[in-house]
Amino acid sequence: MSGIDWNDLYRTTFPELVRFLHRKVWDAERARDLAQEAFVRALQHEPRKPRAWLFQVAANLARDEARTVIRRKKHLVLLKTEAEVKEESSNDASAELTEQERWAAVREALDSLSEKDREALLLWDAGQSYTEIANQLGLAVGAVGTTLSRARKRLAKAYEERETVDVARR
Amino acid sequence: MSHVDEGALHAYLDGALEEYPAAEAVRIREHLDSCAECAERLEAERKIRTDAHAILGLAAPEVELPSFEDLRAYVERTRPKGGAISVHAYRMRLAASVVLALGTGWMLRGGLPGPQGPVADTAAESGATNAVASGARVRAEPVAAAATSGGGASADALAERADLPAQTVVTRQEVGSARAAGAEIRSLPEAEMRSAPEAEMRSAPEAEVLAALDATRVPAQKQAAPAVAAVSSDVMASAEAGAGVVADELELPEDDALEEGVPLDFDQFVDEATTTAAIDEAIVTAGSATPVPASGESMPDSADRDETSRSRERSAGPPVTSALEQNSFAARRAVAPDEAPSSEEPSMAVPGLEVVTVTSLGEGTAPSGTHVVQRMEDGSTLDIYHLLPEVRPDIVPAAPTGSNEVSRLTESGWIVLQGQRSVAELDELLQSLFPEG
């Protein structure tokens, strides 16, 4: 086994990985499943740079709809969750709605970005360094700042525009 | 002095200037200290950065951390039997198999007999039957071809081809090298056949493989270098015909992969036998059906070649593309039905596009992957680089002007696509390498 402290890596990286994945699949449970899957693979392969490796694999997992095992598992989870939700949801329906609306707004704003800008932004927000982002996206380190600058501007603008529309509707 | 651009401002805000070249980082910091205009811009960018971060924070689910111990236990339970194998050890074992194959194959070819107690005996005792089997195919390829149609290679047939006493061959088969004739290998279930080389290598401890290697030392030392090069071509040819060995499994040993204490001649033998040129010759024969003989070494006669060729045709899957259906097993791997790629093992080529060339990448004893060139509908070319694990994509030459590039890290290494298409279109082509995706 390499000298990597996997326990520590797991503790510090798993939440970031879930958040990163959640903004790609927009399903907290599935994001968690995929993050676990990424860690399982990392433990099996023991890559030399596990953190960057995890995010790359996570991105592939999120994109790869062929992960039928995960999907099947997800379907089971969904069935279970739906059954549970029916019982529990009456109490906090309004809170759930608010959260869903909030997520939808962020998702819409993120969707307005180019794939590369979005990826850079999500990777940065998940704690990746410029060098790691550059390696993952095939950019020069010096170009990461420019990409993030553009992505942040577009995100803020898109979100603001949506808010404006929502306010007008009300 | 020029102002600081927005990218550098964000790098400054993100604390990422340390990742910039030192001189550039110093310049940016000094400029921000002295330029009021840039300082003002910096504050504007800081607000944008804060807003974006807050927006993303709205979509951050609460994360419950599952037990790491459970995860670890799951991984241990599901870890493949025999445990993970390092690339280094894998290469070493593969090299051992190839070298043993060469030695044994050379003996079967009718060369000098080995020491009393055939190599096969030693190898079989050590569990390295895969290597022996591969080795036997070196010379027994016509026999293997006959076995394909006849159902099995007899000891007599082997003996006849190898000019060895029949009893000797029977003995070898008794110790487990019968699979060398090809018939039994082909009769294995497809899944087992695909996994057989690796599984068998994993079952042989390194020390035992090395012991088997030692057994080949005597014939190896007597082997002339030019002949070895030709034999290695034969090995590759026979591997194509029946072994199911895929191109990227033919990684060569690193210089330090060979045990110390092995005689110089043996090292030379290994170097010659596993030279990239010889292997490339076999791999990159997309346009040429037969391996090129080394000077001074006789190739199989024309009848043998024809039989060999037919044998290859029989062992190959249905053709899909013109170039792939020829003799590169690297290419065949992409189209053979029994090698249907999974989401974890991508195709070598985009389905439906003509394959122009398939070339192995890397030099000397450091192969780095495979380069596939395909022709798109408009006549332009699509370059696909399949890099081996641990090989970074920056070895791929930059996309030419007018071309774009997409890349993806898979479990088997980076895949890089370059072509005169938009990034989105290239990404679609990349996705098509993963048929389940």
Coordinates of C-alpha atoms in Angstrom, one line a residue:
Chain A
M1 CA 0.0 0.0 0.0
S2 CA 1.2 3.5 -0.8
G3 CA 1.9 6.1 1.8
I4 CA -1.4 7.8 1.3
D5 CA -3.6 8.3 4.3
W6 CA -6.8 7.1 2.7
N7 CA -8.8 7.7 5.8
D8 CA -7.8 11.3 5.9
L9 CA -8.2 11.7 2.2
Y10 CA -11.7 10.2 2.4
R11 CA -12.7 12.5 5.3
T12 CA -11.5 15.6 3.6
T13 CA -12.4 14.9 0.0
F14 CA -15.6 12.9 0.1
P15 CA -17.9 16.0 1.0
E16 CA -16.2 18.0 -1.8
L17 CA -16.6 15.2 -4.2
V18 CA -20.3 14.9 -3.4
R19 CA -20.8 18.6 -3.9
F20 CA -18.9 18.5 -7.1
L21 CA -21.0 15.6 -8.3
H22 CA -24.3 17.0 -7.1
R23 CA -23.9 20.0 -9.3
K24 CA -23.5 17.6 -12.2
V25 CA -26.3 15.1 -11.5
W26 CA -28.5 17.3 -9.3
D27 CA -29.4 14.5 -7.1
A28 CA -27.9 14.3 -3.7
E29 CA -28.3 10.6 -3.2
R30 CA -26.9 9.8 -6.6
A31 CA -24.0 12.2 -6.1
R32 CA -23.2 10.3 -2.9
D33 CA -23.4 7.0 -4.7
L34 CA -21.1 8.2 -7.4
A35 CA -18.6 9.6 -4.9
Q36 CA -18.5 6.3 -3.1
E37 CA -18.0 4.5 -6.4
A38 CA -15.1 6.8 -7.2
F39 CA -13.6 6.1 -3.8
V40 CA -14.0 2.3 -4.3
R41 CA -12.2 2.6 -7.6
A42 CA -9.5 4.7 -6.1
L43 CA -8.9 2.2 -3.3
Q44 CA -8.7 -0.6 -5.9
H45 CA -6.3 1.3 -8.2
E46 CA -4.4 3.3 -5.6
P47 CA -3.4 6.1 -8.0
R48 CA -0.4 8.1 -7.3
K49 CA -2.3 11.4 -7.2
P50 CA -5.6 10.2 -5.7
R51 CA -7.3 13.5 -5.3
A52 CA -7.0 14.6 -8.9
W53 CA -7.7 11.1 -9.9
L54 CA -10.9 11.0 -7.8
F55 CA -12.3 14.1 -9.4
Q56 CA -11.5 12.9 -12.9
V57 CA -13.2 9.6 -12.3
A58 CA -16.1 11.3 -10.6
A59 CA -16.5 13.6 -13.7
N60 CA -16.5 10.6 -15.9
L61 CA -18.9 8.7 -13.7
A62 CA -21.3 11.6 -13.8
R63 CA -21.1 11.8 -17.5
D64 CA -21.2 8.2 -18.2
E65 CA -24.8 7.1 -18.3
A66 CA -23.6 3.6 -19.0
R67 CA -22.9 3.0 -15.4
T68 CA -25.8 0.7 -15.2
V69 CA -25.0 -0.7 -11.9
I70 CA -25.1 2.7 -10.3
R71 CA -28.3 3.5 -12.1
R72 CA -29.9 0.3 -11.0
K73 CA -28.9 1.0 -7.5
K74 CA -30.2 4.5 -7.9
H75 CA -33.5 3.2 -9.1
L76 CA -33.8 1.1 -6.0
V77 CA -32.8 4.0 -3.8
L78 CA -35.3 6.1 -5.6
L79 CA -38.1 3.7 -5.1
K80 CA -37.2 3.5 -1.4
T81 CA -36.8 7.2 -1.1
E82 CA -40.1 7.9 -2.8
A83 CA -41.9 5.6 -0.4
E84 CA -40.3 7.3 2.5
V85 CA -40.8 10.7 1.1
K86 CA -44.6 10.1 0.8
E87 CA -44.8 9.5 4.4
E88 CA -42.5 12.3 5.5
S89 CA -43.0 15.0 3.0
S90 CA -46.2 16.5 4.2
N91 CA -44.4 18.1 7.1
D92 CA -41.7 19.9 5.2
A93 CA -43.1 20.2 1.7
S94 CA -42.6 23.9 1.6
A95 CA -39.0 23.6 2.7
E96 CA -38.4 21.0 0.1
L97 CA -39.9 23.1 -2.5
T98 CA -37.7 26.0 -1.6
E99 CA -34.6 23.9 -1.8
Q100 CA -35.7 22.5 -5.1
E101 CA -36.3 25.9 -6.5
R102 CA -33.0 27.1 -5.3
W103 CA -31.2 24.2 -6.9
A104 CA -33.1 24.7 -10.1
A105 CA -32.0 28.3 -10.2
V106 CA -28.4 27.5 -9.6
R107 CA -28.6 24.7 -12.1
E108 CA -30.0 26.9 -14.8
A109 CA -27.3 29.5 -14.1
L110 CA -24.6 26.8 -14.4
D111 CA -26.2 25.4 -17.5
S112 CA -25.6 28.8 -19.2
L113 CA -21.9 28.3 -18.9
S114 CA -19.8 26.5 -21.5
E115 CA -18.8 23.0 -20.4
K116 CA -15.2 24.0 -19.8
D117 CA -16.1 27.1 -17.8
R118 CA -18.5 25.1 -15.7
E119 CA -16.1 22.3 -15.1
A120 CA -13.4 24.7 -14.0
L121 CA -15.7 26.5 -11.7
L122 CA -17.0 23.3 -10.1
L123 CA -13.5 21.9 -9.7
W124 CA -12.3 25.1 -8.1
D125 CA -15.3 25.1 -5.8
A126 CA -14.5 21.5 -4.9
G127 CA -11.1 22.6 -3.7
Q128 CA -9.0 21.7 -6.7
S129 CA -5.9 23.8 -7.3
Y130 CA -5.2 25.7 -10.5
T131 CA -2.6 23.1 -11.5
E132 CA -5.1 20.2 -10.9
I133 CA -7.7 22.0 -12.9
A134 CA -5.3 22.8 -15.6
N135 CA -4.3 19.1 -15.8
Q136 CA -7.8 17.9 -15.8
L137 CA -9.1 20.3 -18.5
G138 CA -6.0 20.4 -20.6
L139 CA -5.4 24.1 -19.9
A140 CA -2.3 26.1 -19.1
V141 CA -2.2 27.1 -15.4
G142 CA -2.2 30.7 -16.5
A143 CA -5.5 30.1 -18.4
V144 CA -7.3 28.8 -15.4
G145 CA -7.7 32.2 -13.8
T146 CA -9.1 33.6 -17.1
T147 CA -11.5 30.7 -17.3
L148 CA -12.7 31.1 -13.8
S149 CA -13.1 34.8 -14.2
R150 CA -15.3 34.3 -17.2
A151 CA -17.3 31.5 -15.5
R152 CA -17.9 33.5 -12.3
K153 CA -19.1 36.5 -14.3
R154 CA -21.5 34.4 -16.4
L155 CA -22.8 32.5 -13.4
A156 CA -23.5 35.7 -11.4
K157 CA -25.1 37.3 -14.4
A158 CA -27.3 34.3 -15.3
Y159 CA -28.4 33.9 -11.7
E160 CA -29.2 37.6 -11.4
E161 CA -31.3 37.5 -14.6
R162 CA -33.3 34.5 -13.3
E163 CA -33.9 36.3 -10.0
T164 CA -35.1 39.3 -11.9
V165 CA -37.6 37.2 -13.9
D166 CA -38.8 35.4 -10.7
V167 CA -39.4 38.7 -9.0
A168 CA -41.3 40.0 -12.0
R169 CA -43.5 36.9 -12.0
R170 CA -44.4 37.4 -8.4
Chain B
M1 CA 4.0 48.4 -17.3
S2 CA 1.0 46.5 -18.5
H3 CA -2.0 46.1 -16.3
V4 CA -2.9 42.8 -14.7
D5 CA -5.5 40.8 -16.6
E6 CA -8.6 39.4 -15.1
G7 CA -7.3 35.9 -15.0
A8 CA -4.4 37.0 -12.9
L9 CA -6.7 39.0 -10.7
H10 CA -8.7 35.8 -10.0
A11 CA -5.5 33.8 -9.5
Y12 CA -4.5 36.4 -6.9
L13 CA -7.9 36.2 -5.2
D14 CA -7.8 32.5 -5.2
G15 CA -4.3 32.4 -3.7
A16 CA -3.1 30.6 -6.8
L17 CA -0.2 32.9 -7.8
E18 CA 2.1 30.5 -6.2
E19 CA 1.3 28.1 -9.0
Y20 CA 2.4 30.8 -11.5
P21 CA 6.1 31.2 -12.5
A22 CA 7.8 33.0 -9.7
A23 CA 8.8 36.0 -11.7
E24 CA 5.3 36.5 -13.0
A25 CA 3.8 36.2 -9.6
V26 CA 6.1 38.8 -8.3
R27 CA 5.3 41.1 -11.2
I28 CA 1.6 40.8 -10.5
R29 CA 1.9 41.4 -6.8
E30 CA 4.1 44.5 -7.3
H31 CA 1.8 45.9 -9.9
L32 CA -1.3 45.5 -7.7
D33 CA 0.5 47.3 -5.0
S34 CA 1.3 50.2 -7.1
C35 CA -1.6 50.5 -9.6
A36 CA -4.8 52.2 -8.3
E37 CA -6.7 51.2 -11.4
C38 CA -5.9 47.5 -11.0
A39 CA -6.6 47.7 -7.3
E40 CA -10.1 49.0 -8.1
R41 CA -10.6 46.2 -10.7
L42 CA -9.4 43.7 -8.1
E43 CA -12.2 44.8 -5.8
A44 CA -14.8 44.4 -8.5
E45 CA -13.5 40.9 -9.3
R46 CA -13.5 40.1 -5.6
K47 CA -17.3 40.8 -5.5
I48 CA -18.0 38.7 -8.5
R49 CA -16.0 35.9 -7.0
T50 CA -17.8 36.2 -3.7
D51 CA -21.2 36.2 -5.5
A52 CA -20.4 33.2 -7.6
H53 CA -19.2 31.3 -4.5
A54 CA -22.5 32.2 -2.7
I55 CA -24.6 31.1 -5.7
L56 CA -22.8 27.7 -5.8
G57 CA -23.3 27.4 -2.0
L58 CA -27.0 27.5 -2.6
A59 CA -26.8 24.2 -4.3
A60 CA -24.6 22.4 -1.8
P61 CA -26.3 19.4 -0.2
E62 CA -25.6 18.4 3.3
V63 CA -23.2 15.5 3.1
E64 CA -23.3 12.7 5.5
L65 CA -19.9 10.9 5.6
P66 CA -20.4 7.1 5.2
S67 CA -18.1 4.9 7.2
F68 CA -14.7 4.6 5.6
E69 CA -14.2 1.2 7.2
D70 CA -17.3 -0.1 5.5
L71 CA -16.0 1.2 2.2
R72 CA -12.6 -0.3 2.8
A73 CA -14.2 -3.6 3.8
Y74 CA -16.3 -3.6 0.6
V75 CA -13.2 -3.0 -1.5
E76 CA -11.4 -5.8 0.2
R77 CA -14.3 -8.2 -0.4
T78 CA -14.6 -7.3 -4.0
R79 CA -10.9 -7.1 -4.8
P80 CA -9.9 -9.5 -7.6
K81 CA -8.4 -12.7 -6.5
G82 CA -4.7 -12.4 -6.3
G83 CA -4.8 -8.7 -5.4
A84 CA -3.8 -5.8 -7.5
I85 CA -0.7 -6.1 -9.6
S86 CA 1.6 -3.2 -10.1
V87 CA 2.4 -2.0 -13.6
H88 CA 6.0 -2.8 -12.9
A89 CA 5.4 -6.3 -11.7
Y90 CA 3.0 -6.8 -14.5
R91 CA 5.5 -5.8 -17.1
M92 CA 8.1 -7.9 -15.5
R93 CA 5.9 -11.0 -15.6
L94 CA 4.9 -10.3 -19.1
A95 CA 8.6 -9.9 -20.1
A96 CA 9.3 -13.2 -18.4
S97 CA 6.5 -14.9 -20.4
V98 CA 7.8 -13.5 -23.6
V99 CA 11.4 -14.5 -22.9
L100 CA 10.4 -18.0 -21.9
A101 CA 8.2 -18.2 -24.9
L102 CA 11.1 -17.3 -27.1
G103 CA 13.4 -19.8 -25.6
T104 CA 10.9 -22.6 -25.8
G105 CA 9.8 -21.7 -29.2
W106 CA 13.3 -21.6 -30.5
M107 CA 13.8 -25.1 -29.2
L108 CA 10.7 -26.3 -30.9
R109 CA 11.9 -24.6 -34.0
G110 CA 14.5 -27.3 -34.3
G111 CA 17.4 -25.5 -32.8
L112 CA 19.8 -26.8 -30.3
P113 CA 18.0 -29.0 -27.8
G114 CA 17.8 -27.6 -24.3
P115 CA 19.4 -29.2 -21.3
Q116 CA 18.2 -32.5 -20.0
G117 CA 14.9 -31.8 -18.4
P118 CA 13.0 -29.6 -20.9
V119 CA 12.2 -26.1 -20.3
A120 CA 8.6 -27.0 -20.2
D121 CA 9.1 -29.2 -17.3
T122 CA 10.6 -26.5 -15.2
A123 CA 8.1 -24.0 -16.3
A124 CA 5.1 -26.3 -15.7
E125 CA 6.4 -27.1 -12.3
S126 CA 6.6 -23.4 -11.5
G127 CA 3.2 -22.7 -12.8
A128 CA 4.3 -20.7 -15.7
T129 CA 2.3 -22.7 -18.2
N130 CA 1.1 -19.7 -20.0
A131 CA 4.6 -18.8 -21.0
V132 CA 5.3 -22.3 -22.1
A133 CA 2.1 -22.4 -24.1
S134 CA 2.9 -19.1 -25.8
G135 CA 6.4 -20.3 -26.5
A136 CA 5.2 -23.5 -28.1
R137 CA 3.1 -21.5 -30.4
V138 CA 6.2 -19.7 -31.6
R139 CA 7.1 -22.6 -33.7
A140 CA 3.9 -24.6 -33.7
E141 CA 1.8 -22.0 -35.4
P142 CA 1.1 -24.1 -38.5
V143 CA 0.3 -26.9 -36.1
A144 CA -2.0 -24.6 -34.3
A145 CA -3.7 -23.7 -37.5
A146 CA -4.2 -27.4 -38.2
A147 CA -5.5 -27.8 -34.7
T148 CA -8.1 -25.2 -35.4
S149 CA -9.5 -27.2 -38.1
G150 CA -8.7 -30.6 -36.8
G151 CA -9.5 -30.2 -33.2
G152 CA -6.1 -30.7 -31.7
A153 CA -2.4 -30.9 -32.3
S154 CA -0.9 -34.3 -31.9
A155 CA 2.4 -34.9 -30.3
D156 CA 3.5 -36.3 -33.6
A157 CA 2.6 -33.2 -35.4
L158 CA 4.5 -31.1 -33.0
A159 CA 7.5 -33.5 -33.2
E160 CA 7.5 -33.4 -36.9
R161 CA 7.5 -29.7 -37.0
A162 CA 10.1 -29.3 -34.4
D163 CA 12.3 -32.2 -35.4
L164 CA 12.1 -33.5 -31.9
P165 CA 11.5 -37.0 -30.6
A166 CA 7.8 -37.5 -30.3
Q167 CA 8.2 -38.7 -26.7
T168 CA 9.8 -35.4 -25.8
V169 CA 6.8 -33.5 -27.0
V170 CA 4.5 -35.9 -25.3
T171 CA 6.3 -35.2 -22.1
R172 CA 5.9 -31.5 -22.6
Q173 CA 2.2 -31.9 -23.2
E174 CA 1.9 -34.1 -20.2
V175 CA 3.3 -31.3 -18.1
G176 CA 0.7 -28.9 -19.3
S177 CA 1.8 -27.4 -22.5
A178 CA -0.9 -29.0 -24.6
R179 CA -2.7 -25.7 -24.7
A180 CA 0.1 -24.5 -26.8
A181 CA -1.4 -26.1 -29.8
G182 CA -4.2 -23.7 -29.8
A183 CA -7.2 -25.9 -29.9
E184 CA -7.8 -26.0 -26.2
I185 CA -7.3 -22.3 -25.9
R186 CA -9.9 -21.7 -28.5
S187 CA -12.2 -24.1 -26.8
L188 CA -12.2 -22.0 -23.6
P189 CA -15.2 -19.8 -22.9
E190 CA -14.6 -16.4 -24.4
A191 CA -14.4 -14.7 -21.1
E192 CA -11.9 -17.1 -19.8
M193 CA -9.9 -16.9 -22.9
R194 CA -9.7 -13.2 -22.7
S195 CA -8.6 -13.2 -19.1
A196 CA -6.4 -16.3 -19.4
P197 CA -3.0 -14.7 -20.0
E198 CA -3.3 -12.2 -17.2
A199 CA -4.9 -14.7 -14.8
E200 CA -2.2 -17.2 -15.5
M201 CA 0.6 -14.7 -15.1
R202 CA -0.9 -13.6 -11.8
S203 CA -1.0 -17.2 -10.6
A204 CA 2.8 -17.6 -11.1
P205 CA 4.8 -15.9 -8.3
E206 CA 7.6 -13.8 -9.7
A207 CA 10.2 -16.0 -8.2
E208 CA 8.9 -18.9 -9.9
V209 CA 8.7 -17.1 -13.2
L210 CA 12.3 -16.1 -12.8
A211 CA 13.2 -19.7 -12.0
A212 CA 11.6 -20.6 -15.3
L213 CA 13.5 -17.8 -16.9
D214 CA 16.7 -19.3 -15.6
A215 CA 15.8 -22.5 -17.3
T216 CA 15.9 -20.8 -20.6
R217 CA 19.3 -19.4 -20.1
V218 CA 21.3 -22.1 -21.8
P219 CA 19.4 -22.0 -25.1
A220 CA 19.1 -18.3 -24.9
Q221 CA 22.8 -17.8 -24.5
K222 CA 23.5 -19.9 -27.6
Q223 CA 20.9 -18.0 -29.6
A224 CA 22.3 -15.5 -32.1
A225 CA 20.8 -12.1 -31.9
P226 CA 19.5 -11.7 -35.4
A227 CA 17.7 -14.9 -35.1
V228 CA 16.1 -13.7 -31.9
A229 CA 14.7 -10.7 -33.6
A230 CA 13.0 -12.9 -36.2
V231 CA 11.7 -15.2 -33.6
S232 CA 10.1 -12.3 -31.8
S233 CA 8.3 -11.5 -34.9
D234 CA 7.0 -15.0 -35.0
V235 CA 6.0 -14.7 -31.4
M236 CA 3.9 -11.7 -32.2
A237 CA 2.4 -13.4 -35.2
S238 CA 1.4 -16.4 -33.2
A239 CA 0.1 -14.2 -30.5
E240 CA -2.1 -12.6 -33.0
A241 CA -3.3 -16.0 -34.2
G242 CA -4.3 -17.5 -30.9
A243 CA -3.2 -16.0 -27.7
G244 CA -5.8 -13.3 -27.3
V245 CA -3.0 -11.1 -26.0
V246 CA -3.9 -7.5 -26.6
A247 CA -1.6 -4.8 -27.7
D248 CA -1.4 -2.9 -24.5
E249 CA -0.5 -6.0 -22.6
L250 CA 2.7 -6.2 -24.6
E251 CA 4.3 -3.6 -22.6
L252 CA 8.0 -4.0 -22.5
P253 CA 10.0 -4.4 -19.4
E254 CA 11.8 -1.4 -18.0
D255 CA 15.5 -1.6 -17.9
D256 CA 15.4 -2.4 -14.3
A257 CA 12.7 -5.0 -14.6
L258 CA 15.2 -7.8 -15.0
E259 CA 16.7 -9.4 -12.0
E260 CA 20.3 -8.7 -11.2
G261 CA 22.7 -11.5 -11.6
V262 CA 21.4 -12.6 -15.0
P263 CA 24.3 -13.1 -17.3
L264 CA 25.1 -10.4 -19.8
D265 CA 24.3 -12.6 -22.8
F266 CA 20.9 -13.2 -21.3
D267 CA 20.3 -9.5 -20.9
Q268 CA 21.3 -9.1 -24.5
F269 CA 18.9 -11.8 -25.5
V270 CA 16.1 -10.1 -23.6
D271 CA 16.8 -6.7 -25.1
E272 CA 16.9 -8.2 -28.6
A273 CA 13.9 -10.2 -28.1
T274 CA 11.7 -7.5 -26.7
T275 CA 13.0 -4.7 -28.7
T276 CA 10.2 -2.3 -29.6
A277 CA 11.1 -2.4 -33.2
A278 CA 10.4 -6.1 -33.4
I279 CA 7.1 -5.8 -31.6
D280 CA 6.1 -2.7 -33.5
E281 CA 6.8 -4.6 -36.6
A282 CA 4.2 -7.1 -35.6
I283 CA 1.8 -4.6 -34.3
V284 CA 1.9 -2.1 -37.1
T285 CA 1.4 -4.4 -39.9
A286 CA -2.0 -2.9 -40.8
G287 CA -0.9 -2.8 -44.4
S288 CA 1.4 -5.8 -44.5
A289 CA 0.3 -9.3 -43.7
T290 CA 3.6 -10.9 -42.6
P291 CA 6.3 -10.0 -40.2
V292 CA 9.5 -9.0 -41.8
P293 CA 12.3 -11.5 -41.1
A294 CA 15.5 -10.4 -39.7
S295 CA 18.6 -10.9 -41.8
G296 CA 20.0 -14.3 -41.6
E297 CA 16.9 -15.9 -40.2
S298 CA 14.6 -18.0 -42.3
M299 CA 11.0 -17.3 -42.3
P300 CA 8.4 -20.0 -42.6
D301 CA 8.1 -21.2 -46.1
S302 CA 5.4 -19.9 -48.3
A303 CA 3.0 -22.7 -47.4
D304 CA 3.6 -22.0 -43.8
R305 CA 3.0 -18.4 -44.3
D306 CA -0.2 -19.0 -46.2
E307 CA -1.4 -21.3 -43.4
T308 CA -0.4 -18.8 -40.9
S309 CA -2.3 -16.2 -42.7
R310 CA -5.4 -18.4 -42.9
S311 CA -5.0 -19.2 -39.3
R312 CA -5.0 -15.5 -38.4
E313 CA -8.1 -15.0 -40.6
R314 CA -9.9 -17.7 -38.7
S315 CA -9.0 -16.4 -35.4
A316 CA -10.0 -12.8 -36.2
G317 CA -13.5 -11.6 -35.6
P318 CA -15.7 -10.4 -38.4
P319 CA -14.1 -7.5 -40.2
V320 CA -15.5 -4.0 -39.6
T321 CA -13.0 -1.8 -41.2
S322 CA -10.6 -2.4 -44.0
A323 CA -7.4 -1.6 -42.1
L324 CA -8.4 -3.2 -38.9
E325 CA -9.2 -6.5 -40.4
Q326 CA -5.6 -7.0 -41.3
N327 CA -3.1 -8.2 -38.9
S328 CA -2.8 -5.7 -36.1
F329 CA -4.2 -7.3 -33.1
A330 CA -4.2 -3.9 -31.5
A331 CA -6.7 -3.0 -34.1
R332 CA -8.5 -6.2 -34.0
R333 CA -9.1 -5.7 -30.4
A334 CA -11.3 -2.8 -31.3
V335 CA -13.6 -4.8 -33.5
A336 CA -13.5 -8.4 -32.4
P337 CA -16.9 -9.3 -31.0
D338 CA -15.5 -11.2 -28.1
E339 CA -13.6 -8.0 -27.1
A340 CA -16.7 -5.9 -27.0
P341 CA -15.6 -2.9 -25.0
S342 CA -17.3 -2.1 -21.8
S343 CA -17.7 1.3 -20.3
E344 CA -14.4 0.8 -18.7
E345 CA -12.6 -0.5 -21.7
P346 CA -13.1 1.8 -24.7
S347 CA -13.0 0.9 -28.3
M348 CA -9.8 1.7 -30.1
A349 CA -11.6 3.3 -33.0
V350 CA -14.8 5.2 -33.7
P351 CA -17.3 2.7 -35.2
G352 CA -18.2 3.3 -38.8
L353 CA -15.1 5.4 -39.7
E354 CA -12.4 4.0 -41.9
V355 CA -9.2 3.3 -40.0
V356 CA -6.1 4.6 -41.8
T357 CA -3.3 3.6 -39.5
V358 CA -2.7 2.1 -36.1
T359 CA 0.7 2.9 -34.6
S360 CA 2.2 2.1 -31.3
L361 CA 3.6 5.1 -29.4
G362 CA 6.7 5.3 -27.4
E363 CA 10.3 4.5 -27.9
G364 CA 12.7 1.8 -26.8
T365 CA 11.5 0.0 -23.8
A366 CA 9.0 2.7 -22.9
P367 CA 5.8 2.2 -24.9
S368 CA 3.2 4.8 -24.2
G369 CA 0.1 3.9 -26.1
T370 CA -1.5 3.5 -29.4
H371 CA -2.2 6.1 -32.1
V372 CA -5.2 5.4 -34.3
V373 CA -5.9 7.6 -37.4
Q374 CA -9.4 7.4 -38.9
R375 CA -10.9 9.1 -41.9
M376 CA -14.0 11.1 -41.3
E377 CA -16.8 11.5 -43.8
D378 CA -15.4 14.8 -45.2
G379 CA -12.0 13.2 -45.8
S380 CA -10.4 14.9 -42.8
T381 CA -8.6 12.7 -40.3
L382 CA -9.4 12.0 -36.7
D383 CA -6.5 11.2 -34.4
I384 CA -7.1 9.0 -31.4
Y385 CA -4.4 8.5 -28.9
H386 CA -4.9 5.7 -26.3
L387 CA -2.3 6.3 -23.7
L388 CA -1.2 3.7 -21.2
P389 CA -1.9 4.2 -17.5
E390 CA 0.4 6.7 -15.9
V391 CA 1.3 8.2 -19.3
R392 CA 0.3 11.9 -19.3
P393 CA -1.6 13.4 -22.2
D394 CA 1.0 16.1 -22.7
I395 CA 3.1 13.6 -24.7
V396 CA 0.4 14.0 -27.5
P397 CA 1.5 16.6 -30.0
A398 CA -0.6 19.7 -30.0
A399 CA -3.7 19.7 -32.3
P400 CA -2.8 21.4 -35.6
T401 CA -4.3 24.7 -36.5
G402 CA -8.0 24.3 -37.3
S403 CA -8.3 21.2 -35.2
N404 CA -9.7 20.8 -31.7
E405 CA -8.9 18.4 -29.0
V406 CA -10.8 16.6 -26.3
S407 CA -9.5 14.1 -23.8
R408 CA -10.7 11.8 -21.1
L409 CA -9.1 9.9 -18.4
T410 CA -10.3 6.3 -18.2
E411 CA -9.2 3.4 -16.0
S412 CA -7.0 2.2 -18.8
G413 CA -5.4 5.6 -19.4
W414 CA -6.0 8.9 -21.2
I415 CA -7.8 9.0 -24.5
V416 CA -7.1 12.1 -26.6
L417 CA -9.0 12.9 -29.8
Q418 CA -7.9 15.5 -32.3
G419 CA -9.8 16.5 -35.4
Q420 CA -11.3 19.3 -37.5
R421 CA -14.5 19.3 -35.6
S422 CA -16.0 21.4 -32.8
V423 CA -15.2 20.3 -29.3
A424 CA -18.8 19.2 -28.9
E425 CA -18.6 17.0 -32.0
L426 CA -15.3 15.6 -30.9
D427 CA -16.8 14.9 -27.5
E428 CA -19.5 12.9 -29.2
L429 CA -17.0 10.9 -31.1
L430 CA -15.1 10.3 -27.9
Q431 CA -18.3 9.1 -26.3
S432 CA -18.8 6.7 -29.1
L433 CA -15.7 4.9 -28.0
F434 CA -17.8 3.8 -25.0
P435 CA -20.7 2.1 -26.7
E436 CA -22.6 1.7 -23.5
G437 CA -22.4 5.4 -22.7

